[in-house]
Tab-separated table of C-alpha atoms and ligand atoms in Angstrom:
chain	number	residue	atom	x	y	z
R	62	UNK	CA	-40.739	-4.778	41.193
R	63	UNK	CA	-41.650	-0.796	42.042
R	64	UNK	CA	-40.549	0.880	45.471
R	65	UNK	CA	-44.787	1.970	46.427
R	66	UNK	CA	-47.601	-0.444	46.463
R	67	UNK	CA	-49.257	2.074	43.343
R	68	UNK	CA	-45.894	1.206	40.971
R	69	UNK	CA	-46.611	-2.350	41.622
R	70	UNK	CA	-50.321	-2.189	41.264
R	71	UNK	CA	-49.636	-0.684	37.781
R	72	UNK	CA	-47.223	-3.955	37.302
R	73	UNK	CA	-50.268	-6.350	38.148
R	74	UNK	CA	-52.609	-4.457	36.438
R	75	UNK	CA	-50.194	-4.632	32.987
R	76	UNK	CA	-49.143	-7.951	33.951
R	77	UNK	CA	-53.158	-8.595	34.231
R	78	UNK	CA	-53.287	-7.132	30.539
R	79	UNK	CA	-50.981	-9.080	28.538
R	80	UNK	CA	-52.073	-12.626	30.227
R	81	UNK	CA	-54.969	-11.334	28.725
R	82	UNK	CA	-54.341	-10.771	25.207
R	83	UNK	CA	-51.272	-13.790	24.862
R	84	UNK	CA	-55.173	-15.732	26.403
R	85	UNK	CA	-57.355	-14.375	23.671
R	86	UNK	CA	-59.253	-13.156	26.329
R	87	UNK	CA	-60.451	-9.788	26.268
R	88	UNK	CA	-59.630	-7.007	27.482
R	89	UNK	CA	-60.491	-6.496	30.629
R	90	UNK	CA	-62.530	-9.500	31.062
R	91	UNK	CA	-60.076	-10.399	34.347
R	92	UNK	CA	-61.212	-9.035	37.641
R	93	UNK	CA	-57.773	-8.006	40.229
R	94	UNK	CA	-59.337	-8.370	43.915
R	95	UNK	CA	-56.045	-7.023	46.310
R	96	UNK	CA	-55.716	-8.850	48.735
R	97	UNK	CA	-55.062	-6.391	52.083
R	98	UNK	CA	-55.264	-8.762	54.474
R	99	UNK	CA	-52.828	-7.828	57.789
R	100	UNK	CA	-52.634	-4.027	55.912
R	101	UNK	CA	-54.002	-1.513	57.060
R	102	UNK	CA	-55.814	1.537	56.450
R	103	UNK	CA	-53.031	3.750	56.248
R	104	UNK	CA	-51.953	0.897	53.237
R	105	UNK	CA	-54.543	0.818	51.943
R	106	UNK	CA	-55.462	3.866	51.468
R	107	UNK	CA	-52.620	4.612	48.089
R	108	UNK	CA	-54.092	1.565	46.637
R	109	UNK	CA	-57.911	3.421	46.401
R	110	UNK	CA	-56.205	6.804	44.830
R	111	UNK	CA	-54.754	4.483	42.404
R	112	UNK	CA	-58.088	3.558	41.714
R	113	UNK	CA	-58.633	0.475	42.289
R	114	UNK	CA	-62.275	-0.413	44.579
R	115	UNK	CA	-62.087	-4.262	44.813
R	116	UNK	CA	-59.968	-5.778	47.470
R	117	UNK	CA	-59.886	-9.453	49.848
R	118	UNK	CA	-59.898	-9.285	53.843
R	119	UNK	CA	-59.952	-13.138	54.866
R	120	UNK	CA	-61.045	-12.577	58.057
R	121	UNK	CA	-64.283	-11.350	59.445
R	122	UNK	CA	-63.265	-9.459	62.507
R	123	UNK	CA	-59.866	-7.900	61.241
R	124	UNK	CA	-61.840	-6.688	57.702
R	125	UNK	CA	-64.893	-5.257	60.377
R	126	UNK	CA	-61.486	-2.892	61.734
R	127	UNK	CA	-60.617	-1.389	58.913
R	128	UNK	CA	-62.935	-1.888	56.409
R	129	UNK	CA	-66.688	-0.092	57.270
R	130	UNK	CA	-64.620	3.971	57.572
R	131	UNK	CA	-62.988	3.203	53.905
R	132	UNK	CA	-66.522	2.369	52.621
R	133	UNK	CA	-68.105	5.038	53.811
R	134	UNK	CA	-65.511	7.483	52.345
R	135	UNK	CA	-65.969	5.219	48.742
R	136	UNK	CA	-69.171	3.914	48.126
R	137	UNK	CA	-67.971	2.082	44.876
R	138	UNK	CA	-65.600	0.058	47.190
R	139	UNK	CA	-66.417	-3.645	46.609
R	140	UNK	CA	-65.723	-6.446	49.762
R	141	UNK	CA	-64.828	-9.810	49.276
R	142	UNK	CA	-64.172	-12.102	52.180
R	143	UNK	CA	-61.232	-14.714	50.450
R	144	UNK	CA	-60.844	-16.478	53.888
R	145	UNK	CA	-62.672	-19.054	55.430
R	146	UNK	CA	-66.537	-18.227	57.658
R	147	UNK	CA	-67.044	-19.506	61.048
R	148	UNK	CA	-71.220	-19.586	60.788
R	149	UNK	CA	-71.978	-17.390	64.437
R	150	UNK	CA	-69.672	-15.279	61.882
R	151	UNK	CA	-72.292	-14.515	59.021
R	152	UNK	CA	-74.672	-12.290	60.006
R	153	UNK	CA	-71.438	-9.818	60.444
R	154	UNK	CA	-70.073	-11.171	56.961
R	155	UNK	CA	-73.509	-10.485	55.256
R	156	UNK	CA	-73.401	-6.687	56.523
R	157	UNK	CA	-69.767	-6.000	55.282
R	158	UNK	CA	-68.706	-7.982	52.304
R	159	UNK	CA	-70.034	-8.028	48.797
R	160	UNK	CA	-68.838	-11.325	47.500
R	161	UNK	CA	-68.182	-14.685	49.585
R	162	UNK	CA	-66.188	-17.110	47.771
R	163	UNK	CA	-66.208	-19.602	50.384
R	164	UNK	CA	-69.224	-21.142	50.071
R	165	UNK	CA	-67.973	-24.509	50.951
R	166	UNK	CA	-70.502	-26.299	53.136
R	167	UNK	CA	-75.164	-26.806	53.514
R	168	UNK	CA	-74.976	-24.888	57.254
R	169	UNK	CA	-73.044	-21.819	55.944
R	170	UNK	CA	-75.401	-22.166	52.203
R	171	UNK	CA	-78.312	-21.842	54.646
R	172	UNK	CA	-76.821	-19.198	57.208
R	173	UNK	CA	-75.822	-17.153	54.391
R	174	UNK	CA	-79.432	-17.072	52.482
R	175	UNK	CA	-81.065	-16.596	56.037
R	176	UNK	CA	-78.854	-12.944	56.766
R	177	UNK	CA	-79.422	-12.549	52.569
R	178	UNK	CA	-82.907	-12.237	52.932
R	179	UNK	CA	-83.101	-10.631	56.800
R	180	UNK	CA	-81.137	-8.066	55.448
R	181	UNK	CA	-82.181	-7.703	52.876
R	182	UNK	CA	-78.844	-7.898	50.375
R	183	UNK	CA	-77.236	-10.082	47.885
R	184	UNK	CA	-74.112	-11.060	47.692
R	185	UNK	CA	-71.655	-12.320	44.665
R	186	UNK	CA	-71.338	-16.344	45.794
R	187	UNK	CA	-68.907	-18.304	44.915
R	188	UNK	CA	-67.902	-22.043	45.817
R	189	UNK	CA	-65.302	-23.543	47.003
R	190	UNK	CA	-63.562	-26.154	45.960
R	191	UNK	CA	-60.866	-28.361	47.776
R	192	UNK	CA	-59.886	-29.513	44.177
R	193	UNK	CA	-56.147	-30.692	46.147
R	194	UNK	CA	-58.631	-32.840	48.523
R	195	UNK	CA	-56.447	-31.225	50.830
R	196	UNK	CA	-57.313	-32.964	54.524
R	197	UNK	CA	-56.733	-29.432	56.357
R	198	UNK	CA	-58.293	-27.262	53.895
R	199	UNK	CA	-61.725	-25.803	53.523
R	200	UNK	CA	-63.408	-26.363	50.614
R	201	UNK	CA	-66.210	-29.161	49.026
R	202	UNK	CA	-64.646	-32.127	47.298
R	203	UNK	CA	-64.365	-31.550	43.843
R	204	UNK	CA	-66.315	-34.870	43.765
R	205	UNK	CA	-69.217	-33.432	46.063
R	206	UNK	CA	-69.038	-29.982	43.918
R	207	UNK	CA	-71.863	-31.032	41.546
R	208	UNK	CA	-74.484	-32.457	44.261
R	209	UNK	CA	-73.041	-29.285	46.609
R	210	UNK	CA	-74.112	-27.001	43.072
R	211	UNK	CA	-77.622	-28.494	43.233
R	212	UNK	CA	-78.520	-27.997	46.802
R	213	UNK	CA	-77.082	-24.334	47.038
R	214	UNK	CA	-79.155	-23.565	44.530
R	215	UNK	CA	-82.321	-25.607	44.232
R	216	UNK	CA	-82.688	-25.867	48.605
R	217	UNK	CA	-81.267	-22.567	49.677
R	218	UNK	CA	-82.681	-20.554	46.664
R	219	UNK	CA	-78.878	-19.349	45.794
R	220	UNK	CA	-77.701	-17.672	42.770
R	221	UNK	CA	-73.930	-19.008	42.498
R	222	UNK	CA	-71.740	-16.504	40.658
R	223	UNK	CA	-68.218	-18.642	40.721
R	224	UNK	CA	-66.621	-21.040	41.746
R	225	UNK	CA	-62.716	-20.276	43.838
R	226	UNK	CA	-59.873	-22.707	44.598
R	227	UNK	CA	-56.713	-22.079	45.992
R	228	UNK	CA	-54.419	-24.785	44.663
R	229	UNK	CA	-51.865	-27.249	47.067
R	230	UNK	CA	-48.445	-25.332	47.709
R	231	UNK	CA	-46.045	-27.554	46.240
R	232	UNK	CA	-47.836	-29.062	43.699
R	233	UNK	CA	-48.205	-27.408	39.372
R	234	UNK	CA	-51.624	-24.651	39.879
R	235	UNK	CA	-52.115	-25.586	36.422
R	236	UNK	CA	-54.160	-28.755	36.983
R	237	UNK	CA	-55.747	-27.035	39.353
R	238	UNK	CA	-57.400	-24.254	37.550
R	239	UNK	CA	-58.055	-26.148	34.947
R	240	UNK	CA	-60.144	-28.966	37.428
R	241	UNK	CA	-62.388	-25.796	38.455
R	242	UNK	CA	-62.625	-25.187	35.158
R	243	UNK	CA	-64.814	-27.890	34.424
R	244	UNK	CA	-66.511	-28.138	37.457
R	245	UNK	CA	-67.932	-24.593	36.161
R	246	UNK	CA	-68.127	-25.899	33.233
R	247	UNK	CA	-70.104	-29.092	33.661
R	248	UNK	CA	-72.568	-26.939	36.419
R	249	UNK	CA	-72.897	-23.538	34.746
R	250	UNK	CA	-70.831	-21.768	36.539
R	251	UNK	CA	-69.164	-18.913	35.062
R	252	UNK	CA	-66.697	-17.103	37.802
R	253	UNK	CA	-63.671	-18.638	38.722
R	254	UNK	CA	-61.846	-17.140	41.397
R	255	UNK	CA	-58.292	-18.114	41.035
R	256	UNK	CA	-55.035	-17.367	41.012
R	257	UNK	CA	-53.272	-15.224	43.433
R	258	UNK	CA	-49.719	-13.262	43.587
R	259	UNK	CA	-47.316	-16.487	41.891
R	260	UNK	CA	-48.936	-17.835	39.470
R	261	UNK	CA	-51.705	-15.484	38.303
R	262	UNK	CA	-50.957	-15.723	34.487
R	263	UNK	CA	-51.421	-18.948	34.781
R	264	UNK	CA	-55.408	-18.752	35.466
R	265	UNK	CA	-55.897	-16.217	33.778
R	266	UNK	CA	-55.108	-18.501	30.708
R	267	UNK	CA	-57.698	-20.982	32.425
R	268	UNK	CA	-60.506	-18.668	32.300
R	269	UNK	CA	-60.291	-17.414	35.397
R	270	UNK	CA	-62.650	-13.686	36.122
R	271	UNK	CA	-60.819	-12.788	39.340
R	272	UNK	CA	-57.511	-13.026	40.489
R	273	UNK	CA	-56.762	-12.213	44.095
R	274	UNK	CA	-53.765	-10.691	44.442
R	275	UNK	CA	-52.378	-10.046	48.051
R	276	UNK	CA	-48.015	-9.329	48.173
R	277	UNK	CA	-47.296	-8.920	45.586
R	278	UNK	CA	-48.611	-5.257	46.018
R	279	UNK	CA	-48.844	-4.414	49.096
R	280	UNK	CA	-45.832	-6.582	50.149
R	281	UNK	CA	-44.225	-9.908	52.424
R	282	UNK	CA	-46.800	-10.335	55.227
R	283	UNK	CA	-45.802	-10.838	58.668
O	455	PLP	C1	-53.678	-14.621	51.535
O	455	PLP	C2	-54.942	-14.942	50.092
O	455	PLP	C3	-53.915	-14.539	48.697
O	455	PLP	C4	-53.465	-14.114	47.954
O	455	PLP	O1	-52.081	-14.088	48.058
O	455	PLP	P1	-50.565	-13.896	48.009
O	455	PLP	O2	-49.874	-14.766	47.574
O	455	PLP	O3	-50.676	-12.522	49.013
O	455	PLP	O4	-51.431	-13.020	46.734
O	455	PLP	C5	-55.421	-14.845	48.035
O	455	PLP	N1	-56.249	-15.826	48.029
O	455	PLP	C6	-56.462	-16.165	49.600
O	455	PLP	C7	-57.409	-17.151	50.017
O	455	PLP	C8	-55.742	-15.144	50.667
O	455	PLP	O5	-55.675	-16.105	51.827
């Protein structure tokens, strides 16, 4: 492992390129989201300097503390919300973020639609699927995904750009990636947000469009 975050970022990019090649994907097809949660602007700056522009955060309030200034300095930065969204935070989330990966219920879908309209902003939206049907985890159940996607499109007028999953920690991720890929294909969805530090290469083999990598770039989180 490289000693600096920028060095580790370069290694992750190389590994994504190898995984793309090995799974017959086009070069550059997979988008790397650098997950900067718990790290502050001084940790993030070297990664921006290394050319990374797409970042992920899992909490609205934490992101509000560091990203407005960085986004003003680097207008081409794209910020993705990858953690659960409470409906009372929807206004702030739509103001700050460029993508939300955790659309998983009618109340949130409706609130996002309303806020995007009110603010004249269009965010990239991903529906989170709880592929392991874990009771403590957010996301729509795989068996309800098709109906929810349909409601998002027809009832709330949302364009769904992808599906997202976080496989159970104690299971092989591959079957979960395969399930997400199947649900996406069935519903005519192209984007797949899946794969983290420990399993992003596997996810690329299953068609990931976005991988969310944190600790392998920024280091261990406390
Ligand atoms: C923290 C987090 C990641 C990144 O996890 P690492 O294992 O540090 O790469 C990816 N996705 C979500 C939803 C997260 O909360």
